[in-house]
Amino acid sequence: MKQKVLITGASGFIGLHLVDAALDAGLDVYTGIRKTSNIAQFSEYSITHTYPDYGDLESLEKELELRQYDYIIHAAGVTKARSEALYNSINGEYTFNLVRAAVNAKISLQKIVLISSLASIGPLNEANSCITGDTLPQPVTAYGRSKLLAELKLKESGIPWIILRPTAVYGPGEKDIFLVFKMISRGVEAYIGKGEQKLSFVYVKDLARVAVKALFAPASREDYNITDGHAYSRYALADTIKAYLNKKSLRFHLPYTAVKGVAAVMEKLYERFNRTAVVNREKLLELTGANWTCDISKARRELGFSPEYDLKNGVKETIDWYKQQRWL
Ligand SMILES: NC(=O)c1ccc[n+]([C@@H]2O[C@H](COP(=O)([O-])OP(=O)(O)OC[C@H]3O[C@@H](n4cnc5c(N)ncnc54)[C@H](OP(=O)(O)O)[C@@H]3O)[C@@H](O)[C@H]2O)c1
């Protein structure tokens, strides 16, 4: 019989790729989604949809017992929210409830993999080093703090866990970094401030593959920072997009304070529609972080992580997908 995996947040950008990777690994896939989730992409998939209520511990426990999962990949979460309380509730408390239910339920769960974020550690202020397993967490945003909270809740539990902290994830289906692709296709290349930045990226398929590998790896109760292993300048993404699109662009640097002012106005506007702006004052702290580069040797060694994509082939595949979907 196939082993069962619950993938929460399966309807999201990363979730779809997690489902693909889990199916490739021969797992019986159960999505954890909402009644309102868009699941059109799964119309041809042989998977089972479930609707966990993370706010109701008892029903969560029953659901886990009913399904008898072998593994869980917890990717449900918010990357944009209107308040710290909302971030903590969805990213922190929901994780806590899922973990508590998994502990209480009569199931023999072999592992839970949490898709956390490098934002739970935060960017470094200086350029001459990189984030390692020993870097003290200093998240600069409410989002980062809520992901750190989720990590702590998981670490306190008795179940076998792995925490993955991906840096900025891009690839087919991504909608935020997509704005950079779109700007450049229109000949515009805007930056916030003039400071130097060292950035990192990971292609979504590499992240999905390592998340599934982590389920089967002997390693347990360990956390891993996940990037494609390269350190990029702040211009590298744009340069790679331009090269593949064969486009020229007008590069300019907006003053940080001006962007912060615009972000404040955007926040107010979006608030009216109950939505969160992609560029908000919080996100600016991450977007302008000086150094997001990482040492991924622990993931290479213990999870067999071997990124197949760098920006060059990842951006190419992403642009092909955006074009196919007529997003570009
Ligand atoms: N994208 C990145 O660059 C990045 C980097 C590092 C870490 N991460 C982490 O990766 C995970 C997935 O991110 P993503 O980029 O795939 O985001 P996404 O596209 O926004 O997907 C988020 C998923 O979480 C679900 N979700 C959101 N709020 C929920 C709630 N209140 N109750 C139940 N489910 C809820 C969404 O369901 P619906 O479809 O119903 O909305 C969706 O399935 C997140 O935990 C995020 O923190 C992302």
Short mmCIF file of N, CA, C and O in Angstrom, two decimals, residues 104-233:
data_model
loop_
_atom_site.label_atom_id
_atom_site.label_comp_id
_atom_site.label_asym_id
_atom_site.label_seq_id
_atom_site.Cartn_x
_atom_site.Cartn_y
_atom_site.Cartn_z
N ASN A 104 -1.79 14.14 19.57
CA ASN A 104 -2.90 13.50 20.30
C ASN A 104 -3.57 12.36 19.52
O ASN A 104 -4.08 11.42 20.12
N ALA A 105 -3.59 12.49 18.20
CA ALA A 105 -4.32 11.50 17.39
C ALA A 105 -3.61 10.15 17.43
O ALA A 105 -2.38 10.08 17.60
N LYS A 106 -4.43 9.10 17.30
CA LYS A 106 -3.82 7.75 17.30
C LYS A 106 -3.36 7.44 15.89
O LYS A 106 -4.02 6.74 15.13
N ILE A 107 -2.22 8.00 15.54
CA ILE A 107 -1.63 7.74 14.21
C ILE A 107 -0.14 7.53 14.40
O ILE A 107 0.45 7.99 15.38
N SER A 108 0.46 6.82 13.44
CA SER A 108 1.92 6.66 13.57
C SER A 108 2.60 7.54 12.51
O SER A 108 3.10 7.03 11.50
N LEU A 109 2.53 8.82 12.77
CA LEU A 109 3.11 9.80 11.84
C LEU A 109 4.63 9.66 11.84
O LEU A 109 5.26 9.70 12.89
N GLN A 110 5.19 9.50 10.64
CA GLN A 110 6.65 9.32 10.59
C GLN A 110 7.40 10.64 10.59
O GLN A 110 8.50 10.74 11.07
N LYS A 111 6.78 11.65 9.97
CA LYS A 111 7.46 12.96 9.98
C LYS A 111 6.53 14.07 9.53
O LYS A 111 5.63 13.85 8.71
N ILE A 112 6.77 15.26 10.07
CA ILE A 112 6.10 16.45 9.57
C ILE A 112 7.19 17.42 9.09
O ILE A 112 8.18 17.65 9.79
N VAL A 113 7.01 17.90 7.87
CA VAL A 113 7.96 18.88 7.31
C VAL A 113 7.25 20.23 7.28
O VAL A 113 6.18 20.35 6.68
N LEU A 114 7.83 21.20 7.94
CA LEU A 114 7.24 22.54 7.95
C LEU A 114 7.94 23.41 6.91
O LEU A 114 9.18 23.52 6.92
N ILE A 115 7.14 24.00 6.02
CA ILE A 115 7.72 24.98 5.10
C ILE A 115 7.72 26.32 5.84
O ILE A 115 6.72 27.04 5.87
N SER A 116 8.84 26.58 6.49
CA SER A 116 8.99 27.86 7.19
C SER A 116 9.51 28.89 6.19
O SER A 116 9.12 28.85 5.01
N SER A 117 10.38 29.76 6.61
CA SER A 117 10.89 30.78 5.69
C SER A 117 12.21 31.32 6.24
O SER A 117 12.40 31.40 7.46
N LEU A 118 13.08 31.72 5.32
CA LEU A 118 14.34 32.36 5.75
C LEU A 118 14.04 33.66 6.50
O LEU A 118 14.87 34.15 7.26
N ALA A 119 12.82 34.18 6.30
CA ALA A 119 12.42 35.40 7.01
C ALA A 119 12.35 35.16 8.51
O ALA A 119 12.35 36.12 9.29
N SER A 120 12.29 33.91 8.94
CA SER A 120 12.27 33.63 10.38
C SER A 120 13.65 33.87 10.99
O SER A 120 13.79 34.00 12.20
N ILE A 121 14.67 33.89 10.18
CA ILE A 121 16.02 34.22 10.64
C ILE A 121 16.28 35.71 10.40
O ILE A 121 16.81 36.41 11.23
N GLY A 122 15.87 36.17 9.22
CA GLY A 122 16.04 37.58 8.87
C GLY A 122 17.31 37.79 8.08
O GLY A 122 18.23 36.97 8.13
N PRO A 123 17.38 38.89 7.32
CA PRO A 123 18.60 39.15 6.55
C PRO A 123 19.74 39.57 7.48
O PRO A 123 19.50 40.06 8.58
N LEU A 124 20.96 39.35 7.00
CA LEU A 124 22.13 39.85 7.74
C LEU A 124 22.34 41.31 7.35
O LEU A 124 21.98 41.72 6.25
N ASN A 125 22.94 42.08 8.25
CA ASN A 125 23.18 43.49 7.95
C ASN A 125 24.47 43.71 7.17
O ASN A 125 24.66 44.71 6.51
N GLU A 126 25.40 42.76 7.32
CA GLU A 126 26.70 42.95 6.65
C GLU A 126 26.82 42.00 5.46
O GLU A 126 26.23 40.91 5.46
N ALA A 127 27.59 42.45 4.46
CA ALA A 127 27.67 41.70 3.21
C ALA A 127 28.67 40.55 3.26
O ALA A 127 28.55 39.60 2.49
N ASN A 128 29.64 40.62 4.18
CA ASN A 128 30.77 39.68 4.11
C ASN A 128 30.57 38.36 4.84
O ASN A 128 31.51 37.82 5.40
N SER A 129 29.37 37.90 4.92
CA SER A 129 29.16 36.59 5.55
C SER A 129 27.90 35.99 4.93
O SER A 129 27.34 36.55 4.00
N CYS A 130 27.45 34.87 5.45
CA CYS A 130 26.19 34.34 4.97
C CYS A 130 25.46 33.66 6.13
O CYS A 130 26.07 33.36 7.16
N ILE A 131 24.17 33.47 5.95
CA ILE A 131 23.35 32.87 7.00
C ILE A 131 23.73 31.39 7.11
O ILE A 131 23.79 30.68 6.10
N THR A 132 24.00 30.95 8.32
CA THR A 132 24.34 29.54 8.54
C THR A 132 23.36 28.96 9.57
O THR A 132 22.51 29.67 10.09
N GLY A 133 23.55 27.69 9.87
CA GLY A 133 22.71 27.04 10.88
C GLY A 133 22.88 27.67 12.26
O GLY A 133 22.02 27.50 13.12
N ASP A 134 23.98 28.39 12.46
CA ASP A 134 24.24 28.99 13.78
C ASP A 134 23.76 30.44 13.88
O ASP A 134 23.87 31.06 14.94
N THR A 135 23.26 30.98 12.77
CA THR A 135 22.84 32.39 12.81
C THR A 135 21.65 32.55 13.75
O THR A 135 20.67 31.80 13.65
N LEU A 136 21.76 33.51 14.63
CA LEU A 136 20.69 33.76 15.60
C LEU A 136 19.48 34.35 14.88
O LEU A 136 19.63 35.30 14.11
N PRO A 137 18.27 33.80 15.12
CA PRO A 137 17.09 34.37 14.43
C PRO A 137 16.85 35.82 14.83
O PRO A 137 16.76 36.12 16.02
N GLN A 138 16.79 36.69 13.84
CA GLN A 138 16.44 38.10 14.09
C GLN A 138 15.51 38.56 12.98
O GLN A 138 15.88 39.38 12.14
N PRO A 139 14.28 37.99 12.97
CA PRO A 139 13.36 38.37 11.90
C PRO A 139 13.04 39.87 11.95
O PRO A 139 12.94 40.43 13.04
N VAL A 140 12.90 40.48 10.77
CA VAL A 140 12.67 41.93 10.74
C VAL A 140 11.20 42.28 10.47
O VAL A 140 10.85 43.44 10.39
N THR A 141 10.38 41.25 10.28
CA THR A 141 8.96 41.52 9.99
C THR A 141 8.05 40.64 10.87
O THR A 141 8.48 39.62 11.40
N ALA A 142 6.79 41.06 10.92
CA ALA A 142 5.79 40.27 11.65
C ALA A 142 5.64 38.90 10.99
O ALA A 142 5.44 37.88 11.66
N TYR A 143 5.75 38.87 9.65
CA TYR A 143 5.69 37.59 8.93
C TYR A 143 6.81 36.67 9.43
O TYR A 143 6.56 35.51 9.81
N GLY A 144 8.04 37.19 9.45
CA GLY A 144 9.18 36.39 9.89
C GLY A 144 9.01 35.92 11.33
O GLY A 144 9.31 34.76 11.65
N ARG A 145 8.51 36.81 12.17
CA ARG A 145 8.31 36.43 13.59
C ARG A 145 7.26 35.32 13.71
O ARG A 145 7.38 34.41 14.52
N SER A 146 6.21 35.39 12.85
CA SER A 146 5.16 34.36 12.93
C SER A 146 5.67 33.01 12.43
O SER A 146 5.29 31.96 12.94
N LYS A 147 6.59 33.03 11.46
CA LYS A 147 7.16 31.76 10.98
C LYS A 147 8.10 31.19 12.05
O LYS A 147 8.16 29.98 12.24
N LEU A 148 8.80 32.08 12.76
CA LEU A 148 9.65 31.62 13.86
C LEU A 148 8.80 31.00 14.96
O LEU A 148 9.15 29.96 15.54
N LEU A 149 7.64 31.62 15.21
CA LEU A 149 6.72 31.08 16.21
C LEU A 149 6.28 29.66 15.82
O LEU A 149 6.27 28.75 16.64
N ALA A 150 5.95 29.50 14.53
CA ALA A 150 5.55 28.17 14.04
C ALA A 150 6.67 27.16 14.28
O ALA A 150 6.43 26.03 14.72
N GLU A 151 7.90 27.58 13.99
CA GLU A 151 9.05 26.68 14.20
C GLU A 151 9.15 26.26 15.67
O GLU A 151 9.37 25.09 15.97
N LEU A 152 9.01 27.25 16.57
CA LEU A 152 9.14 26.95 18.00
C LEU A 152 8.06 25.98 18.45
O LEU A 152 8.32 25.05 19.21
N LYS A 153 6.83 26.19 17.95
CA LYS A 153 5.72 25.30 18.32
C LYS A 153 6.03 23.86 17.88
O LYS A 153 5.74 22.90 18.58
N LEU A 154 6.57 23.75 16.69
CA LEU A 154 6.87 22.42 16.16
C LEU A 154 8.01 21.77 16.96
O LEU A 154 7.94 20.58 17.30
N LYS A 155 9.03 22.57 17.28
CA LYS A 155 10.18 22.03 18.00
C LYS A 155 9.81 21.52 19.40
O LYS A 155 10.45 20.62 19.91
N GLU A 156 8.79 22.16 19.98
CA GLU A 156 8.37 21.75 21.34
C GLU A 156 7.63 20.42 21.33
O GLU A 156 7.46 19.79 22.36
N SER A 157 7.14 20.02 20.15
CA SER A 157 6.31 18.81 20.08
C SER A 157 7.18 17.56 20.13
O SER A 157 8.38 17.61 19.89
N GLY A 158 6.53 16.43 20.41
CA GLY A 158 7.32 15.20 20.50
C GLY A 158 7.45 14.48 19.16
O GLY A 158 8.15 13.47 19.08
N ILE A 159 6.80 15.01 18.11
CA ILE A 159 6.81 14.25 16.84
C ILE A 159 8.06 14.56 16.01
O ILE A 159 8.64 15.63 16.14
N PRO A 160 8.47 13.60 15.16
CA PRO A 160 9.64 13.85 14.32
C PRO A 160 9.36 14.96 13.31
O PRO A 160 8.36 14.90 12.60
N TRP A 161 10.22 15.96 13.29
CA TRP A 161 9.98 17.10 12.41
C TRP A 161 11.24 17.47 11.64
O TRP A 161 12.37 17.15 12.04
N ILE A 162 10.99 18.17 10.53
CA ILE A 162 12.07 18.83 9.78
C ILE A 162 11.54 20.23 9.44
O ILE A 162 10.39 20.37 9.02
N ILE A 163 12.37 21.23 9.62
CA ILE A 163 11.99 22.59 9.24
C ILE A 163 12.83 23.00 8.04
O ILE A 163 14.06 22.89 8.07
N LEU A 164 12.15 23.44 6.98
CA LEU A 164 12.85 23.99 5.82
C LEU A 164 12.60 25.49 5.78
O LEU A 164 11.47 25.93 5.93
N ARG A 165 13.68 26.24 5.59
CA ARG A 165 13.53 27.70 5.53
C ARG A 165 13.93 28.19 4.14
O ARG A 165 15.09 28.58 3.91
N PRO A 166 12.98 28.16 3.20
CA PRO A 166 13.33 28.64 1.86
C PRO A 166 13.48 30.15 1.82
O PRO A 166 12.78 30.88 2.52
N THR A 167 14.41 30.58 0.99
CA THR A 167 14.54 31.99 0.67
C THR A 167 13.45 32.35 -0.34
O THR A 167 12.47 31.60 -0.46
N ALA A 168 13.58 33.44 -1.08
CA ALA A 168 12.57 33.83 -2.07
C ALA A 168 12.39 32.70 -3.09
O ALA A 168 13.36 32.27 -3.71
N VAL A 169 11.16 32.24 -3.23
CA VAL A 169 10.87 31.11 -4.13
C VAL A 169 10.23 31.67 -5.41
O VAL A 169 9.32 32.48 -5.33
N TYR A 170 10.71 31.23 -6.54
CA TYR A 170 10.12 31.70 -7.81
C TYR A 170 9.86 30.48 -8.69
O TYR A 170 10.36 29.38 -8.42
N GLY A 171 9.08 30.70 -9.75
CA GLY A 171 8.79 29.60 -10.67
C GLY A 171 7.36 29.69 -11.16
O GLY A 171 6.62 30.63 -10.81
N PRO A 172 6.95 28.70 -11.96
CA PRO A 172 5.60 28.69 -12.53
C PRO A 172 4.52 28.87 -11.46
O PRO A 172 4.51 28.15 -10.46
N GLY A 173 3.65 29.83 -11.67
CA GLY A 173 2.53 30.06 -10.76
C GLY A 173 2.78 31.17 -9.75
O GLY A 173 1.86 31.62 -9.08
N GLU A 174 4.05 31.63 -9.64
CA GLU A 174 4.37 32.64 -8.62
C GLU A 174 3.83 34.01 -9.06
O GLU A 174 3.94 34.37 -10.22
N LYS A 175 3.28 34.76 -8.09
CA LYS A 175 2.59 36.00 -8.46
C LYS A 175 3.24 37.29 -7.94
O LYS A 175 2.88 38.36 -8.41
N ASP A 176 4.14 37.21 -6.96
CA ASP A 176 4.74 38.44 -6.41
C ASP A 176 6.04 38.82 -7.13
O ASP A 176 6.15 39.93 -7.65
N ILE A 177 6.99 37.88 -7.20
CA ILE A 177 8.23 38.15 -7.94
C ILE A 177 7.89 38.34 -9.42
O ILE A 177 8.60 39.01 -10.16
N PHE A 178 6.75 37.78 -9.81
CA PHE A 178 6.25 37.95 -11.18
C PHE A 178 6.20 39.44 -11.57
O PHE A 178 6.43 39.80 -12.72
N LEU A 179 5.93 40.31 -10.57
CA LEU A 179 5.83 41.74 -10.88
C LEU A 179 7.15 42.27 -11.44
O LEU A 179 7.16 43.18 -12.28
N VAL A 180 8.27 41.68 -11.01
CA VAL A 180 9.57 42.08 -11.55
C VAL A 180 9.67 41.66 -13.02
O VAL A 180 10.11 42.42 -13.88
N PHE A 181 9.22 40.43 -13.30
CA PHE A 181 9.23 39.93 -14.69
C PHE A 181 8.38 40.87 -15.57
O PHE A 181 8.78 41.23 -16.68
N LYS A 182 7.24 41.27 -15.03
CA LYS A 182 6.31 42.08 -15.81
C LYS A 182 6.90 43.47 -16.06
O LYS A 182 6.85 43.98 -17.19
N MET A 183 7.49 44.06 -14.99
CA MET A 183 8.09 45.40 -15.14
C MET A 183 9.16 45.37 -16.22
O MET A 183 9.23 46.25 -17.08
N ILE A 184 9.99 44.34 -16.14
CA ILE A 184 11.11 44.28 -17.09
C ILE A 184 10.62 44.05 -18.51
O ILE A 184 11.14 44.62 -19.46
N SER A 185 9.57 43.26 -18.64
CA SER A 185 9.02 43.04 -20.00
C SER A 185 8.49 44.37 -20.56
O SER A 185 8.37 44.53 -21.76
N ARG A 186 8.22 45.32 -19.65
CA ARG A 186 7.76 46.65 -20.10
C ARG A 186 8.90 47.67 -20.13
O ARG A 186 8.66 48.87 -20.25
N GLY A 187 10.12 47.18 -19.91
CA GLY A 187 11.30 48.05 -20.04
C GLY A 187 11.63 48.86 -18.80
O GLY A 187 12.39 49.82 -18.87
N VAL A 188 11.08 48.49 -17.66
CA VAL A 188 11.32 49.25 -16.42
C VAL A 188 12.00 48.36 -15.39
O VAL A 188 11.61 47.21 -15.21
N GLU A 189 13.02 48.93 -14.72
CA GLU A 189 13.75 48.16 -13.71
C GLU A 189 13.95 49.04 -12.48
O GLU A 189 14.86 49.86 -12.43
N ALA A 190 13.07 48.89 -11.51
CA ALA A 190 13.09 49.80 -10.36
C ALA A 190 13.66 49.11 -9.12
O ALA A 190 13.39 47.93 -8.88
N TYR A 191 14.44 49.85 -8.35
CA TYR A 191 15.01 49.35 -7.09
C TYR A 191 14.68 50.31 -5.96
O TYR A 191 14.47 51.50 -6.19
N ILE A 192 14.64 49.75 -4.77
CA ILE A 192 14.36 50.59 -3.60
C ILE A 192 15.69 50.90 -2.91
O ILE A 192 16.36 49.99 -2.42
N GLY A 193 16.08 52.15 -2.91
CA GLY A 193 17.34 52.56 -2.29
C GLY A 193 18.54 52.18 -3.14
O GLY A 193 18.42 51.46 -4.14
N LYS A 194 19.71 52.70 -2.71
CA LYS A 194 20.93 52.47 -3.52
C LYS A 194 21.89 51.48 -2.88
O LYS A 194 22.93 51.17 -3.42
N GLY A 195 21.51 50.99 -1.68
CA GLY A 195 22.43 50.13 -0.93
C GLY A 195 22.74 48.83 -1.66
O GLY A 195 21.94 48.34 -2.46
N GLU A 196 23.92 48.30 -1.36
CA GLU A 196 24.31 47.00 -1.93
C GLU A 196 23.44 45.91 -1.33
O GLU A 196 23.05 45.99 -0.17
N GLN A 197 23.15 44.90 -2.11
CA GLN A 197 22.41 43.75 -1.58
C GLN A 197 23.01 42.46 -2.12
O GLN A 197 23.41 42.41 -3.28
N LYS A 198 23.03 41.44 -1.25
CA LYS A 198 23.36 40.10 -1.72
C LYS A 198 22.11 39.26 -1.52
O LYS A 198 21.58 39.17 -0.41
N LEU A 199 21.63 38.68 -2.61
CA LEU A 199 20.33 37.99 -2.56
C LEU A 199 20.48 36.50 -2.83
O LEU A 199 21.49 36.04 -3.36
N SER A 200 19.42 35.78 -2.48
CA SER A 200 19.38 34.35 -2.80
C SER A 200 17.99 34.01 -3.31
O SER A 200 17.01 34.71 -3.00
N PHE A 201 17.92 32.96 -4.09
CA PHE A 201 16.65 32.50 -4.65
C PHE A 201 16.64 30.97 -4.64
O PHE A 201 17.70 30.34 -4.61
N VAL A 202 15.44 30.41 -4.74
CA VAL A 202 15.35 28.98 -4.99
C VAL A 202 14.18 28.73 -5.94
O VAL A 202 13.13 29.35 -5.82
N TYR A 203 14.42 27.85 -6.89
CA TYR A 203 13.38 27.51 -7.86
C TYR A 203 12.40 26.55 -7.19
O TYR A 203 12.80 25.62 -6.46
N VAL A 204 11.11 26.77 -7.44
CA VAL A 204 10.08 26.06 -6.69
C VAL A 204 10.18 24.53 -6.82
O VAL A 204 9.90 23.80 -5.87
N LYS A 205 10.63 24.04 -7.98
CA LYS A 205 10.69 22.57 -8.14
C LYS A 205 11.80 21.98 -7.27
O LYS A 205 11.66 20.87 -6.75
N ASP A 206 12.90 22.72 -7.11
CA ASP A 206 13.97 22.25 -6.22
C ASP A 206 13.49 22.22 -4.78
O ASP A 206 13.79 21.28 -4.04
N LEU A 207 12.75 23.26 -4.39
CA LEU A 207 12.22 23.28 -3.02
C LEU A 207 11.26 22.10 -2.80
O LEU A 207 11.33 21.41 -1.78
N ALA A 208 10.37 21.87 -3.77
CA ALA A 208 9.39 20.80 -3.62
C ALA A 208 10.09 19.45 -3.50
O ALA A 208 9.73 18.61 -2.67
N ARG A 209 11.12 19.26 -4.32
CA ARG A 209 11.84 17.98 -4.29
C ARG A 209 12.52 17.75 -2.94
O ARG A 209 12.45 16.65 -2.38
N VAL A 210 13.13 18.81 -2.40
CA VAL A 210 13.85 18.60 -1.13
C VAL A 210 12.85 18.42 0.01
O VAL A 210 13.12 17.69 0.97
N ALA A 211 11.67 19.04 -0.10
CA ALA A 211 10.65 18.85 0.95
C ALA A 211 10.22 17.39 1.01
O ALA A 211 10.05 16.81 2.09
N VAL A 212 10.06 16.77 -0.16
CA VAL A 212 9.65 15.36 -0.20
C VAL A 212 10.82 14.46 0.24
O VAL A 212 10.63 13.51 1.00
N LYS A 213 12.04 14.83 -0.19
CA LYS A 213 13.23 14.06 0.26
C LYS A 213 13.33 14.08 1.78
O LYS A 213 13.72 13.09 2.41
N ALA A 214 12.98 15.24 2.36
CA ALA A 214 13.10 15.40 3.82
C ALA A 214 12.19 14.42 4.56
O ALA A 214 12.48 14.01 5.67
N LEU A 215 11.07 14.05 3.92
CA LEU A 215 10.16 13.09 4.56
C LEU A 215 10.86 11.76 4.80
O LEU A 215 10.70 11.12 5.83
N PHE A 216 11.63 11.34 3.81
CA PHE A 216 12.25 10.01 3.85
C PHE A 216 13.66 10.00 4.45
O PHE A 216 14.21 8.94 4.72
N ALA A 217 14.25 11.20 4.60
CA ALA A 217 15.64 11.27 5.08
C ALA A 217 15.73 10.77 6.52
O ALA A 217 14.81 10.97 7.31
N PRO A 218 16.85 10.12 6.86
CA PRO A 218 17.02 9.69 8.25
C PRO A 218 17.04 10.88 9.22
O PRO A 218 16.67 10.75 10.38
N ALA A 219 17.46 12.04 8.72
CA ALA A 219 17.54 13.23 9.58
C ALA A 219 16.17 13.55 10.17
O ALA A 219 15.14 13.38 9.51
N SER A 220 16.16 13.97 11.41
CA SER A 220 14.91 14.35 12.08
C SER A 220 15.25 15.39 13.14
O SER A 220 16.35 15.43 13.66
N ARG A 221 14.27 16.22 13.47
CA ARG A 221 14.45 17.30 14.45
C ARG A 221 15.63 18.20 14.06
O ARG A 221 16.49 18.53 14.87
N GLU A 222 15.64 18.59 12.79
CA GLU A 222 16.71 19.44 12.26
C GLU A 222 16.08 20.53 11.39
O GLU A 222 15.04 20.31 10.79
N ASP A 223 16.75 21.68 11.32
CA ASP A 223 16.27 22.72 10.40
C ASP A 223 17.31 23.03 9.33
O ASP A 223 18.51 22.87 9.55
N TYR A 224 16.82 23.45 8.19
CA TYR A 224 17.69 23.65 7.03
C TYR A 224 17.31 24.93 6.29
O TYR A 224 16.13 25.15 6.01
N ASN A 225 18.31 25.73 5.98
CA ASN A 225 18.08 26.90 5.12
C ASN A 225 18.18 26.44 3.67
O ASN A 225 19.08 25.67 3.31
N ILE A 226 17.25 26.92 2.86
CA ILE A 226 17.16 26.40 1.48
C ILE A 226 17.26 27.54 0.45
O ILE A 226 16.40 28.42 0.39
N THR A 227 18.34 27.52 -0.33
CA THR A 227 18.50 28.41 -1.48
C THR A 227 19.06 27.55 -2.61
O THR A 227 19.30 26.36 -2.41
N ASP A 228 19.32 28.17 -3.77
CA ASP A 228 19.94 27.36 -4.83
C ASP A 228 21.46 27.28 -4.66
O ASP A 228 22.16 26.76 -5.53
N GLY A 229 21.96 27.82 -3.56
CA GLY A 229 23.38 27.69 -3.24
C GLY A 229 24.24 28.83 -3.79
O GLY A 229 25.43 28.87 -3.53
N HIS A 230 23.60 29.76 -4.51
CA HIS A 230 24.38 30.87 -5.09
C HIS A 230 24.11 32.17 -4.34
O HIS A 230 23.05 32.33 -3.73
N ALA A 231 25.07 33.08 -4.44
CA ALA A 231 24.88 34.45 -3.91
C ALA A 231 24.74 35.36 -5.12
O ALA A 231 25.59 35.34 -6.01
N TYR A 232 23.65 36.11 -5.17
CA TYR A 232 23.39 36.95 -6.33
C TYR A 232 23.45 38.43 -5.96
O TYR A 232 23.08 38.81 -4.84
N SER A 233 23.87 39.26 -6.90
CA SER A 233 23.81 40.71 -6.69
C SER A 233 22.35 41.14 -6.80
O SER A 233 21.51 40.38 -7.30
#
